[in-house]
């Protein structure tokens, strides 16, 4: 048939982000004192909260682009594990790299990580395409580290862009994909999708 089925894990992730937008973001936001407050869930939920509706729309659009680039998305279990890994890696990285940061909301760091994971997994089918995506992402991160384009995005989303979260997400995605490629498979087990 000429149609594609809806990717259920990606749709579930989009729905989760939209539903959590209805929850007061201040109760989900990542904060540096999470260890002292005992609110450990913020290490993950801060990446599912957004500054405003435009911020959510921008991240949903980014997720749609990643899905368009890699329609063979991750299965739900792998996606869940990847998101927890990405969120924890980014959160702990922000604690180390930006101890002065008072709070963080946004999915974009995880989005960079998902793009890296899918690009590396895509090497099996098309090395040039996947390498191109990784180079483009790396180039975007270099531009952001130089401050290019951040002011426009910040005014659009109603807060500063924490480009370090993008870089940490990208690094976490590379590590996750690399580790999953090194994991031995039992005979008869298909490669992860």
mmCIF file of C-alpha atoms in Angstrom:
data_model
loop_
_atom_site.group_PDB
_atom_site.id
_atom_site.type_symbol
_atom_site.label_atom_id
_atom_site.label_comp_id
_atom_site.label_asym_id
_atom_site.label_seq_id
_atom_site.Cartn_x
_atom_site.Cartn_y
_atom_site.Cartn_z
ATOM 1 C CA UNK A 1 0.000 0.000 0.000
ATOM 2 C CA UNK A 2 1.085 3.571 -0.585
ATOM 3 C CA UNK A 3 0.464 4.882 2.944
ATOM 4 C CA UNK A 4 2.630 4.834 6.029
ATOM 5 C CA UNK A 5 1.333 3.841 9.405
ATOM 6 C CA UNK A 6 1.439 6.268 12.283
ATOM 7 C CA UNK A 7 4.540 5.810 14.416
ATOM 8 C CA UNK A 8 2.968 5.044 17.797
ATOM 9 C CA UNK A 9 6.015 5.675 20.043
ATOM 10 C CA UNK A 10 6.633 9.088 18.447
ATOM 11 C CA UNK A 11 2.939 9.940 18.659
ATOM 12 C CA UNK A 12 2.894 8.871 22.331
ATOM 13 C CA UNK A 13 5.889 11.117 23.030
ATOM 14 C CA UNK A 14 4.223 14.081 21.319
ATOM 15 C CA UNK A 15 1.024 13.455 23.292
ATOM 16 C CA UNK A 16 3.001 13.235 26.557
ATOM 17 C CA UNK A 17 4.700 16.575 25.874
ATOM 18 C CA UNK A 18 1.343 18.185 25.052
ATOM 19 C CA UNK A 19 -0.394 16.739 28.131
ATOM 20 C CA UNK A 20 2.418 17.780 30.471
ATOM 21 C CA UNK A 21 2.116 21.314 29.109
ATOM 22 C CA UNK A 22 -1.169 21.445 31.046
ATOM 23 C CA UNK A 23 0.674 20.739 34.326
ATOM 24 C CA UNK A 24 2.180 23.780 36.067
ATOM 25 C CA UNK A 25 5.718 23.858 34.669
ATOM 26 C CA UNK A 26 7.117 25.062 37.987
ATOM 27 C CA UNK A 27 6.317 21.638 39.484
ATOM 28 C CA UNK A 28 8.283 19.860 36.709
ATOM 29 C CA UNK A 29 11.166 22.262 36.074
ATOM 30 C CA UNK A 30 14.766 21.102 36.541
ATOM 31 C CA UNK A 31 16.423 22.964 39.395
ATOM 32 C CA UNK A 32 19.987 22.741 40.665
ATOM 33 C CA UNK A 33 18.930 22.092 44.270
ATOM 34 C CA UNK A 34 17.115 18.885 43.300
ATOM 35 C CA UNK A 35 19.470 16.794 45.444
ATOM 36 C CA UNK A 36 18.745 18.899 48.518
ATOM 37 C CA UNK A 37 14.999 19.183 47.948
ATOM 38 C CA UNK A 38 14.509 15.443 47.368
ATOM 39 C CA UNK A 39 12.521 16.148 44.194
ATOM 40 C CA UNK A 40 14.574 13.780 42.029
ATOM 41 C CA UNK A 41 11.894 13.502 39.353
ATOM 42 C CA UNK A 42 12.869 16.988 38.171
ATOM 43 C CA UNK A 43 16.051 15.504 36.699
ATOM 44 C CA UNK A 44 13.745 13.976 34.052
ATOM 45 C CA UNK A 45 10.580 16.095 34.079
ATOM 46 C CA UNK A 46 12.442 19.344 33.484
ATOM 47 C CA UNK A 47 13.032 18.080 29.962
ATOM 48 C CA UNK A 48 9.316 17.510 29.438
ATOM 49 C CA UNK A 49 8.221 20.975 30.621
ATOM 50 C CA UNK A 50 8.221 24.105 28.449
ATOM 51 C CA UNK A 51 8.452 27.864 28.911
ATOM 52 C CA UNK A 52 5.363 28.628 26.822
ATOM 53 C CA UNK A 53 3.214 27.303 23.989
ATOM 54 C CA UNK A 54 5.652 28.457 21.306
ATOM 55 C CA UNK A 55 8.445 26.582 23.045
ATOM 56 C CA UNK A 56 6.324 23.414 23.011
ATOM 57 C CA UNK A 57 5.397 23.919 19.340
ATOM 58 C CA UNK A 58 9.056 24.421 18.404
ATOM 59 C CA UNK A 59 10.049 21.169 20.123
ATOM 60 C CA UNK A 60 7.111 19.250 18.614
ATOM 61 C CA UNK A 61 8.107 20.557 15.178
ATOM 62 C CA UNK A 62 11.685 19.437 15.818
ATOM 63 C CA UNK A 63 10.452 16.002 16.809
ATOM 64 C CA UNK A 64 8.357 15.847 13.621
ATOM 65 C CA UNK A 65 11.466 16.708 11.561
ATOM 66 C CA UNK A 66 13.482 13.964 13.282
ATOM 67 C CA UNK A 67 10.657 11.517 12.607
ATOM 68 C CA UNK A 68 10.542 12.596 8.946
ATOM 69 C CA UNK A 69 14.306 12.075 8.649
ATOM 70 C CA UNK A 70 14.148 8.687 10.397
ATOM 71 C CA UNK A 71 10.687 7.136 10.002
ATOM 72 C CA UNK A 72 11.993 3.912 11.576
ATOM 73 C CA UNK A 73 11.803 5.526 14.997
ATOM 74 C CA UNK A 74 12.610 3.792 18.271
ATOM 75 C CA UNK A 75 10.246 1.234 19.795
ATOM 76 C CA UNK A 76 8.506 2.410 22.967
ATOM 77 C CA UNK A 77 10.749 0.586 25.459
ATOM 78 C CA UNK A 78 13.967 1.746 23.772
ATOM 79 C CA UNK A 79 12.560 5.275 23.467
ATOM 80 C CA UNK A 80 11.664 5.319 27.180
ATOM 81 C CA UNK A 81 15.109 4.110 28.238
ATOM 82 C CA UNK A 82 16.789 6.562 25.847
ATOM 83 C CA UNK A 83 14.768 9.514 27.154
ATOM 84 C CA UNK A 84 15.566 8.713 30.782
ATOM 85 C CA UNK A 85 19.263 8.342 29.898
ATOM 86 C CA UNK A 86 19.286 11.600 27.919
ATOM 87 C CA UNK A 87 17.446 13.555 30.618
ATOM 88 C CA UNK A 88 19.717 12.310 33.417
ATOM 89 C CA UNK A 89 22.895 12.896 31.388
ATOM 90 C CA UNK A 90 21.813 16.445 30.506
ATOM 91 C CA UNK A 91 20.603 17.258 34.029
ATOM 92 C CA UNK A 92 23.785 16.064 35.702
ATOM 93 C CA UNK A 93 25.873 17.769 33.020
ATOM 94 C CA UNK A 94 24.089 21.064 33.660
ATOM 95 C CA UNK A 95 24.821 20.729 37.375
ATOM 96 C CA UNK A 96 28.531 20.419 36.589
ATOM 97 C CA UNK A 97 28.851 22.860 33.663
ATOM 98 C CA UNK A 98 26.392 25.557 34.742
ATOM 99 C CA UNK A 99 26.176 25.590 38.536
ATOM 100 C CA UNK A 100 24.766 29.125 38.337
ATOM 101 C CA UNK A 101 21.742 27.985 36.276
ATOM 102 C CA UNK A 102 18.606 28.454 38.400
ATOM 103 C CA UNK A 103 16.224 26.355 36.327
ATOM 104 C CA UNK A 104 15.707 24.586 33.033
ATOM 105 C CA UNK A 105 12.678 23.617 30.967
ATOM 106 C CA UNK A 106 12.652 22.114 27.521
ATOM 107 C CA UNK A 107 12.887 19.046 25.355
ATOM 108 C CA UNK A 108 15.472 20.354 22.895
ATOM 109 C CA UNK A 109 18.461 18.713 24.596
ATOM 110 C CA UNK A 110 16.703 15.344 24.450
ATOM 111 C CA UNK A 111 15.717 16.103 20.866
ATOM 112 C CA UNK A 112 19.373 16.569 19.903
ATOM 113 C CA UNK A 113 20.128 13.269 21.626
ATOM 114 C CA UNK A 114 17.337 11.424 19.810
ATOM 115 C CA UNK A 115 18.573 12.807 16.486
ATOM 116 C CA UNK A 116 22.099 11.567 17.269
ATOM 117 C CA UNK A 117 20.828 8.118 18.303
ATOM 118 C CA UNK A 118 18.761 7.732 15.143
ATOM 119 C CA UNK A 119 21.571 8.998 12.901
ATOM 120 C CA UNK A 120 24.055 6.528 14.348
ATOM 121 C CA UNK A 121 21.543 3.682 14.100
ATOM 122 C CA UNK A 122 20.894 4.788 10.511
ATOM 123 C CA UNK A 123 24.493 4.092 9.518
ATOM 124 C CA UNK A 124 23.417 0.536 8.683
ATOM 125 C CA UNK A 125 21.132 1.747 5.892
ATOM 126 C CA UNK A 126 22.790 4.945 4.633
ATOM 127 C CA UNK A 127 26.159 6.069 5.946
ATOM 128 C CA UNK A 128 26.284 9.283 3.902
ATOM 129 C CA UNK A 129 22.828 10.420 5.049
ATOM 130 C CA UNK A 130 23.504 9.660 8.708
ATOM 131 C CA UNK A 131 26.977 11.217 8.642
ATOM 132 C CA UNK A 132 25.462 14.329 7.040
ATOM 133 C CA UNK A 133 22.875 14.613 9.812
ATOM 134 C CA UNK A 134 25.568 14.267 12.488
ATOM 135 C CA UNK A 135 27.761 16.891 10.800
ATOM 136 C CA UNK A 136 24.800 19.292 10.506
ATOM 137 C CA UNK A 137 23.952 18.804 14.184
ATOM 138 C CA UNK A 138 27.580 19.349 15.189
ATOM 139 C CA UNK A 139 27.699 22.495 13.035
ATOM 140 C CA UNK A 140 24.513 23.781 14.677
ATOM 141 C CA UNK A 141 26.066 23.229 18.097
ATOM 142 C CA UNK A 142 29.225 25.126 17.102
ATOM 143 C CA UNK A 143 27.072 28.042 15.900
ATOM 144 C CA UNK A 144 25.063 28.015 19.127
ATOM 145 C CA UNK A 145 28.221 27.937 21.254
ATOM 146 C CA UNK A 146 29.283 31.115 19.421
ATOM 147 C CA UNK A 147 25.905 32.681 20.254
ATOM 148 C CA UNK A 148 24.603 32.714 16.676
ATOM 149 C CA UNK A 149 20.812 32.661 16.405
ATOM 150 C CA UNK A 150 20.193 32.324 20.122
ATOM 151 C CA UNK A 151 18.700 35.798 20.658
ATOM 152 C CA UNK A 152 15.924 35.265 18.104
ATOM 153 C CA UNK A 153 15.045 31.859 19.524
ATOM 154 C CA UNK A 154 15.141 33.215 23.088
ATOM 155 C CA UNK A 155 12.643 35.964 22.271
ATOM 156 C CA UNK A 156 10.413 33.412 20.519
ATOM 157 C CA UNK A 157 10.342 30.943 23.416
ATOM 158 C CA UNK A 158 10.267 33.529 26.190
ATOM 159 C CA UNK A 159 13.538 32.613 27.880
ATOM 160 C CA UNK A 160 17.219 31.963 27.324
ATOM 161 C CA UNK A 161 18.423 29.100 25.149
ATOM 162 C CA UNK A 162 20.677 26.791 27.132
ATOM 163 C CA UNK A 163 22.817 25.575 24.239
ATOM 164 C CA UNK A 164 24.842 23.439 26.645
ATOM 165 C CA UNK A 165 21.762 21.219 27.069
ATOM 166 C CA UNK A 166 21.761 20.679 23.307
ATOM 167 C CA UNK A 167 25.448 19.737 23.346
ATOM 168 C CA UNK A 168 24.986 17.435 26.343
ATOM 169 C CA UNK A 169 22.001 15.783 24.665
ATOM 170 C CA UNK A 170 23.976 15.247 21.475
ATOM 171 C CA UNK A 171 26.867 13.706 23.445
ATOM 172 C CA UNK A 172 24.483 11.532 25.470
ATOM 173 C CA UNK A 173 22.835 10.327 22.250
ATOM 174 C CA UNK A 174 26.173 9.334 20.760
ATOM 175 C CA UNK A 175 27.100 7.431 23.919
ATOM 176 C CA UNK A 176 23.699 5.697 24.076
ATOM 177 C CA UNK A 177 23.813 4.665 20.418
ATOM 178 C CA UNK A 178 27.420 3.528 20.727
ATOM 179 C CA UNK A 179 26.659 1.399 23.769
ATOM 180 C CA UNK A 180 23.588 -0.127 22.127
ATOM 181 C CA UNK A 181 25.673 -1.085 19.091
ATOM 182 C CA UNK A 182 28.239 -2.762 21.345
ATOM 183 C CA UNK A 183 25.639 -4.755 23.285
ATOM 184 C CA UNK A 184 25.906 -8.417 22.264
ATOM 185 C CA UNK A 185 22.746 -9.993 20.907
ATOM 186 C CA UNK A 186 21.631 -13.502 21.591
ATOM 187 C CA UNK A 187 21.331 -15.800 18.544
ATOM 188 C CA UNK A 188 18.072 -15.213 16.724
ATOM 189 C CA UNK A 189 17.562 -11.772 18.287
ATOM 190 C CA UNK A 190 16.859 -9.116 15.689
ATOM 191 C CA UNK A 191 18.666 -5.808 15.791
ATOM 192 C CA UNK A 192 16.858 -3.091 17.759
ATOM 193 C CA UNK A 193 14.515 -0.885 15.808
#
